[in-house]
mmCIF file of C-alpha atoms in Angstrom:
data_model
loop_
_atom_site.group_PDB
_atom_site.id
_atom_site.type_symbol
_atom_site.label_atom_id
_atom_site.label_comp_id
_atom_site.label_asym_id
_atom_site.label_seq_id
_atom_site.Cartn_x
_atom_site.Cartn_y
_atom_site.Cartn_z
ATOM 1 C CA PRO A 1 37.978 47.020 -4.206
ATOM 2 C CA SER A 2 38.609 46.906 -0.678
ATOM 3 C CA PHE A 3 35.631 45.490 1.990
ATOM 4 C CA TRP A 4 34.922 49.383 3.264
ATOM 5 C CA ASN A 5 33.926 50.119 -0.214
ATOM 6 C CA ALA A 6 32.142 47.144 -0.470
ATOM 7 C CA CYS A 7 30.083 48.133 2.565
ATOM 8 C CA LEU A 8 29.083 51.588 0.866
ATOM 9 C CA ALA A 9 27.918 50.281 -1.955
ATOM 10 C CA LEU A 10 25.609 47.687 -0.095
ATOM 11 C CA GLY A 11 24.644 50.226 1.933
ATOM 12 C CA ARG A 12 23.831 52.785 -1.300
ATOM 13 C CA ALA A 13 21.770 49.617 -2.464
ATOM 14 C CA LEU A 14 20.000 49.089 0.421
ATOM 15 C CA GLU A 15 18.958 52.997 0.560
ATOM 16 C CA LYS A 16 17.674 52.424 -2.963
ATOM 17 C CA GLN A 17 15.437 49.673 -1.296
ATOM 18 C CA GLY A 18 14.244 51.313 1.462
ATOM 19 C CA LYS A 19 16.113 49.534 4.146
ATOM 20 C CA PHE A 20 17.701 52.479 6.127
ATOM 21 C CA LYS A 21 18.302 50.571 9.170
ATOM 22 C CA GLU A 22 20.395 48.154 7.100
ATOM 23 C CA ALA A 23 21.480 50.665 4.876
ATOM 24 C CA GLU A 24 22.818 52.199 8.153
ATOM 25 C CA GLU A 25 24.194 49.612 9.157
ATOM 26 C CA ALA A 26 26.371 48.621 6.322
ATOM 27 C CA TYR A 27 27.704 52.103 6.423
ATOM 28 C CA ASP A 28 28.609 52.101 10.061
ATOM 29 C CA ARG A 29 30.360 48.945 9.137
ATOM 30 C CA GLY A 30 32.386 51.676 5.895
ATOM 31 C CA VAL A 31 33.407 54.114 8.679
ATOM 32 C CA GLN A 32 34.828 50.754 10.589
ATOM 33 C CA LEU A 33 36.864 49.693 8.760
ATOM 34 C CA GLY A 34 37.234 52.883 5.993
ATOM 35 C CA SER A 35 37.987 55.620 8.668
ATOM 36 C CA SER A 36 41.237 57.224 7.394
ATOM 37 C CA HIS A 37 38.800 57.721 3.783
ATOM 38 C CA THR A 38 37.335 60.621 3.132
ATOM 39 C CA THR A 39 34.612 58.546 1.317
ATOM 40 C CA ALA A 40 33.540 56.313 3.951
ATOM 41 C CA TRP A 41 32.768 59.634 6.087
ATOM 42 C CA SER A 42 30.919 61.588 3.768
ATOM 43 C CA ALA A 43 28.610 58.710 2.586
ATOM 44 C CA ARG A 44 27.073 58.051 5.942
ATOM 45 C CA GLY A 45 26.767 61.874 6.817
ATOM 46 C CA ARG A 46 24.962 61.820 3.174
ATOM 47 C CA PHE A 47 22.660 59.440 4.565
ATOM 48 C CA ARG A 48 22.163 60.939 7.696
ATOM 49 C CA VAL A 49 21.252 64.562 6.362
ATOM 50 C CA ALA A 50 19.194 62.534 3.601
ATOM 51 C CA ARG A 51 17.225 61.143 6.465
ATOM 52 C CA GLY A 52 16.444 63.725 8.549
ATOM 53 C CA ARG A 53 19.254 62.995 10.650
ATOM 54 C CA GLY A 54 21.849 66.397 10.041
ATOM 55 C CA ASP A 55 22.639 66.781 13.859
ATOM 56 C CA GLU A 56 24.556 63.216 13.208
ATOM 57 C CA GLY A 57 25.472 63.859 9.567
ATOM 58 C CA LEU A 58 27.512 66.666 10.054
ATOM 59 C CA PRO A 59 30.363 65.105 12.253
ATOM 60 C CA ASP A 60 30.374 63.340 9.377
ATOM 61 C CA LEU A 61 30.895 65.329 7.188
ATOM 62 C CA ASP A 62 32.929 67.299 9.081
ATOM 63 C CA ARG A 63 35.892 64.440 9.776
ATOM 64 C CA ALA A 64 35.449 63.654 6.077
ATOM 65 C CA LEU A 65 36.568 67.458 5.229
ATOM 66 C CA ALA A 66 39.455 67.540 7.836
ATOM 67 C CA ILE A 67 40.749 64.484 5.442
ATOM 68 C CA ASP A 68 40.324 65.858 2.221
ATOM 69 C CA PRO A 69 38.611 69.856 2.138
ATOM 70 C CA ARG A 70 37.390 69.004 -1.463
ATOM 71 C CA ASN A 71 35.354 66.222 -1.361
ATOM 72 C CA ALA A 72 32.889 67.732 -2.984
ATOM 73 C CA GLU A 73 30.158 65.119 -1.702
ATOM 74 C CA ALA A 74 30.580 66.045 2.094
ATOM 75 C CA LEU A 75 30.466 70.193 0.889
ATOM 76 C CA ALA A 76 27.293 69.500 -0.663
ATOM 77 C CA HIS A 77 25.880 67.886 1.899
ATOM 78 C CA ARG A 78 27.215 69.874 4.838
ATOM 79 C CA GLY A 79 25.319 72.691 2.590
ATOM 80 C CA LEU A 80 22.314 71.111 2.971
ATOM 81 C CA TYR A 81 22.794 70.667 6.303
ATOM 82 C CA HIS A 82 22.768 74.324 6.296
ATOM 83 C CA MET A 83 20.246 75.427 4.193
ATOM 84 C CA ASP A 84 17.641 73.264 6.661
ATOM 85 C CA ARG A 85 19.011 75.149 9.302
ATOM 86 C CA ALA A 86 18.091 78.664 7.469
ATOM 87 C CA GLU A 87 22.151 79.427 8.126
ATOM 88 C CA ARG A 88 21.851 80.990 4.360
ATOM 89 C CA GLU A 89 25.927 81.696 4.466
ATOM 90 C CA LYS A 90 27.229 78.505 5.394
ATOM 91 C CA ALA A 91 24.909 76.650 2.945
ATOM 92 C CA GLU A 92 26.118 79.354 0.168
ATOM 93 C CA ALA A 93 29.333 78.741 0.839
ATOM 94 C CA ASP A 94 29.438 75.263 1.189
ATOM 95 C CA PHE A 95 27.826 74.582 -2.191
ATOM 96 C CA ARG A 96 29.848 77.077 -3.945
ATOM 97 C CA ALA A 97 32.827 75.091 -2.680
ATOM 98 C CA ALA A 98 31.414 71.845 -3.701
ATOM 99 C CA MET A 99 31.054 74.039 -7.541
ATOM 100 C CA GLU A 100 34.151 74.695 -7.814
ATOM 101 C CA VAL A 101 35.497 70.741 -7.165
ATOM 102 C CA GLU A 102 32.604 69.517 -9.311
ATOM 103 C CA PRO A 103 30.741 72.342 -11.220
ATOM 104 C CA GLU A 104 28.264 70.196 -13.221
ATOM 105 C CA GLU A 105 26.999 67.975 -10.474
ATOM 106 C CA PRO A 106 23.350 68.504 -10.828
ATOM 107 C CA THR A 107 22.165 68.103 -7.311
ATOM 108 C CA THR A 108 24.331 70.774 -5.883
ATOM 109 C CA LEU A 109 23.170 73.353 -9.167
ATOM 110 C CA GLN A 110 19.749 72.396 -8.309
ATOM 111 C CA ASN A 111 20.010 72.875 -4.098
ATOM 112 C CA TYR A 112 21.930 76.276 -4.359
ATOM 113 C CA GLY A 113 19.935 77.724 -6.764
ATOM 114 C CA LEU A 114 17.065 76.427 -4.566
ATOM 115 C CA LEU A 115 18.974 78.733 -2.150
ATOM 116 C CA LEU A 116 19.291 81.760 -4.070
ATOM 117 C CA ALA A 117 15.419 81.570 -5.325
ATOM 118 C CA ASP A 118 13.846 81.008 -1.949
ATOM 119 C CA GLY A 119 16.520 84.040 -0.143
ATOM 120 C CA GLY A 120 14.758 86.334 -2.420
ATOM 121 C CA HIS A 121 17.041 85.949 -5.776
ATOM 122 C CA PRO A 122 14.923 83.524 -8.132
ATOM 123 C CA GLU A 123 16.636 84.961 -11.299
ATOM 124 C CA GLU A 124 19.876 84.690 -10.332
ATOM 125 C CA GLY A 125 19.246 80.694 -8.682
ATOM 126 C CA LEU A 126 16.985 79.973 -11.925
ATOM 127 C CA LYS A 127 20.369 80.213 -13.740
ATOM 128 C CA PHE A 128 21.709 76.841 -11.840
ATOM 129 C CA LEU A 129 18.513 75.693 -11.731
ATOM 130 C CA ASN A 130 18.529 75.309 -15.557
ATOM 131 C CA LEU A 131 21.744 73.975 -15.553
ATOM 132 C CA SER A 132 20.765 71.069 -13.266
ATOM 133 C CA VAL A 133 17.750 70.511 -15.749
ATOM 134 C CA ALA A 134 19.857 70.370 -18.576
ATOM 135 C CA ARG A 135 22.210 67.771 -16.607
ATOM 136 C CA ASN A 136 19.587 66.119 -15.448
ATOM 137 C CA PRO A 137 16.382 65.779 -17.896
ATOM 138 C CA ASP A 138 14.912 63.391 -16.602
ATOM 139 C CA GLU A 139 14.724 64.466 -13.106
ATOM 140 C CA PRO A 140 10.573 65.274 -12.551
ATOM 141 C CA LEU A 141 11.670 67.097 -8.776
ATOM 142 C CA TYR A 142 13.966 69.190 -11.064
ATOM 143 C CA TYR A 143 11.227 70.226 -12.842
ATOM 144 C CA VAL A 144 9.049 70.964 -9.631
ATOM 145 C CA ASN A 145 12.252 73.056 -8.391
ATOM 146 C CA ARG A 146 12.476 74.590 -11.103
ATOM 147 C CA ALA A 147 8.714 75.396 -10.748
ATOM 148 C CA ARG A 148 8.916 77.180 -7.759
ATOM 149 C CA ALA A 149 11.201 79.641 -8.844
ATOM 150 C CA TYR A 150 9.625 80.139 -12.084
ATOM 151 C CA VAL A 151 6.764 81.356 -9.442
ATOM 152 C CA LEU A 152 8.784 83.041 -7.501
ATOM 153 C CA ALA A 153 10.126 85.362 -10.284
ATOM 154 C CA GLY A 154 6.143 85.786 -11.161
ATOM 155 C CA LYS A 155 6.391 83.866 -14.492
ATOM 156 C CA ALA A 156 3.806 81.900 -13.747
ATOM 157 C CA ASP A 157 3.511 80.236 -17.559
ATOM 158 C CA LEU A 158 7.211 78.744 -17.082
ATOM 159 C CA ALA A 159 6.315 77.683 -13.463
ATOM 160 C CA GLU A 160 3.313 75.890 -15.460
ATOM 161 C CA ARG A 161 5.130 74.463 -18.522
ATOM 162 C CA ASP A 162 8.062 72.724 -15.928
ATOM 163 C CA TYR A 163 4.950 71.118 -13.368
ATOM 164 C CA GLU A 164 3.505 69.360 -16.309
ATOM 165 C CA LYS A 165 6.996 68.608 -17.850
ATOM 166 C CA SER A 166 7.276 66.693 -14.003
ATOM 167 C CA ILE A 167 3.942 64.948 -14.092
ATOM 168 C CA SER A 168 5.047 63.355 -17.574
ATOM 169 C CA LEU A 169 7.768 62.390 -16.439
ATOM 170 C CA ASP A 170 6.834 60.805 -13.312
ATOM 171 C CA PRO A 171 2.695 60.992 -12.390
ATOM 172 C CA LYS A 172 3.359 60.821 -8.735
ATOM 173 C CA CYS A 173 4.764 64.399 -8.713
ATOM 174 C CA GLY A 174 0.703 65.739 -9.214
#
């Protein structure tokens, strides 16, 4: 294991603890030491996009993709960046490219399904949302998001079932 990779692991751990300033410092150090590695750039880009700082994260994701155009994490999070900005075609292209590399990654499936559902194609979106729930059945947010698509598809009974499931997994989802 390399030191830059250890910095990324530390960043992820600090991020999970809610220590975002320290996490970003660890990601910055990881990029500094591992600047030729796609993983270093995609990790910091993912962190920044997740923290609502997509304009800072996008250059990191683009740098990761310049090193490795098939970096699924960078593609998926660049898709999120575009989705947040209602750049539907760009988001769809990035999500599809990420799914070509990692076809069973539940978060990418989830986000692509939401993009389709919110874009007026709830039935098509549900196909991907169902796959994401099947891949990660213990994630309450996946049920909330699928319920949203069910509402858009006019399937209130299935939406209610998913909302109840999300609450059973995490009462804070209610």
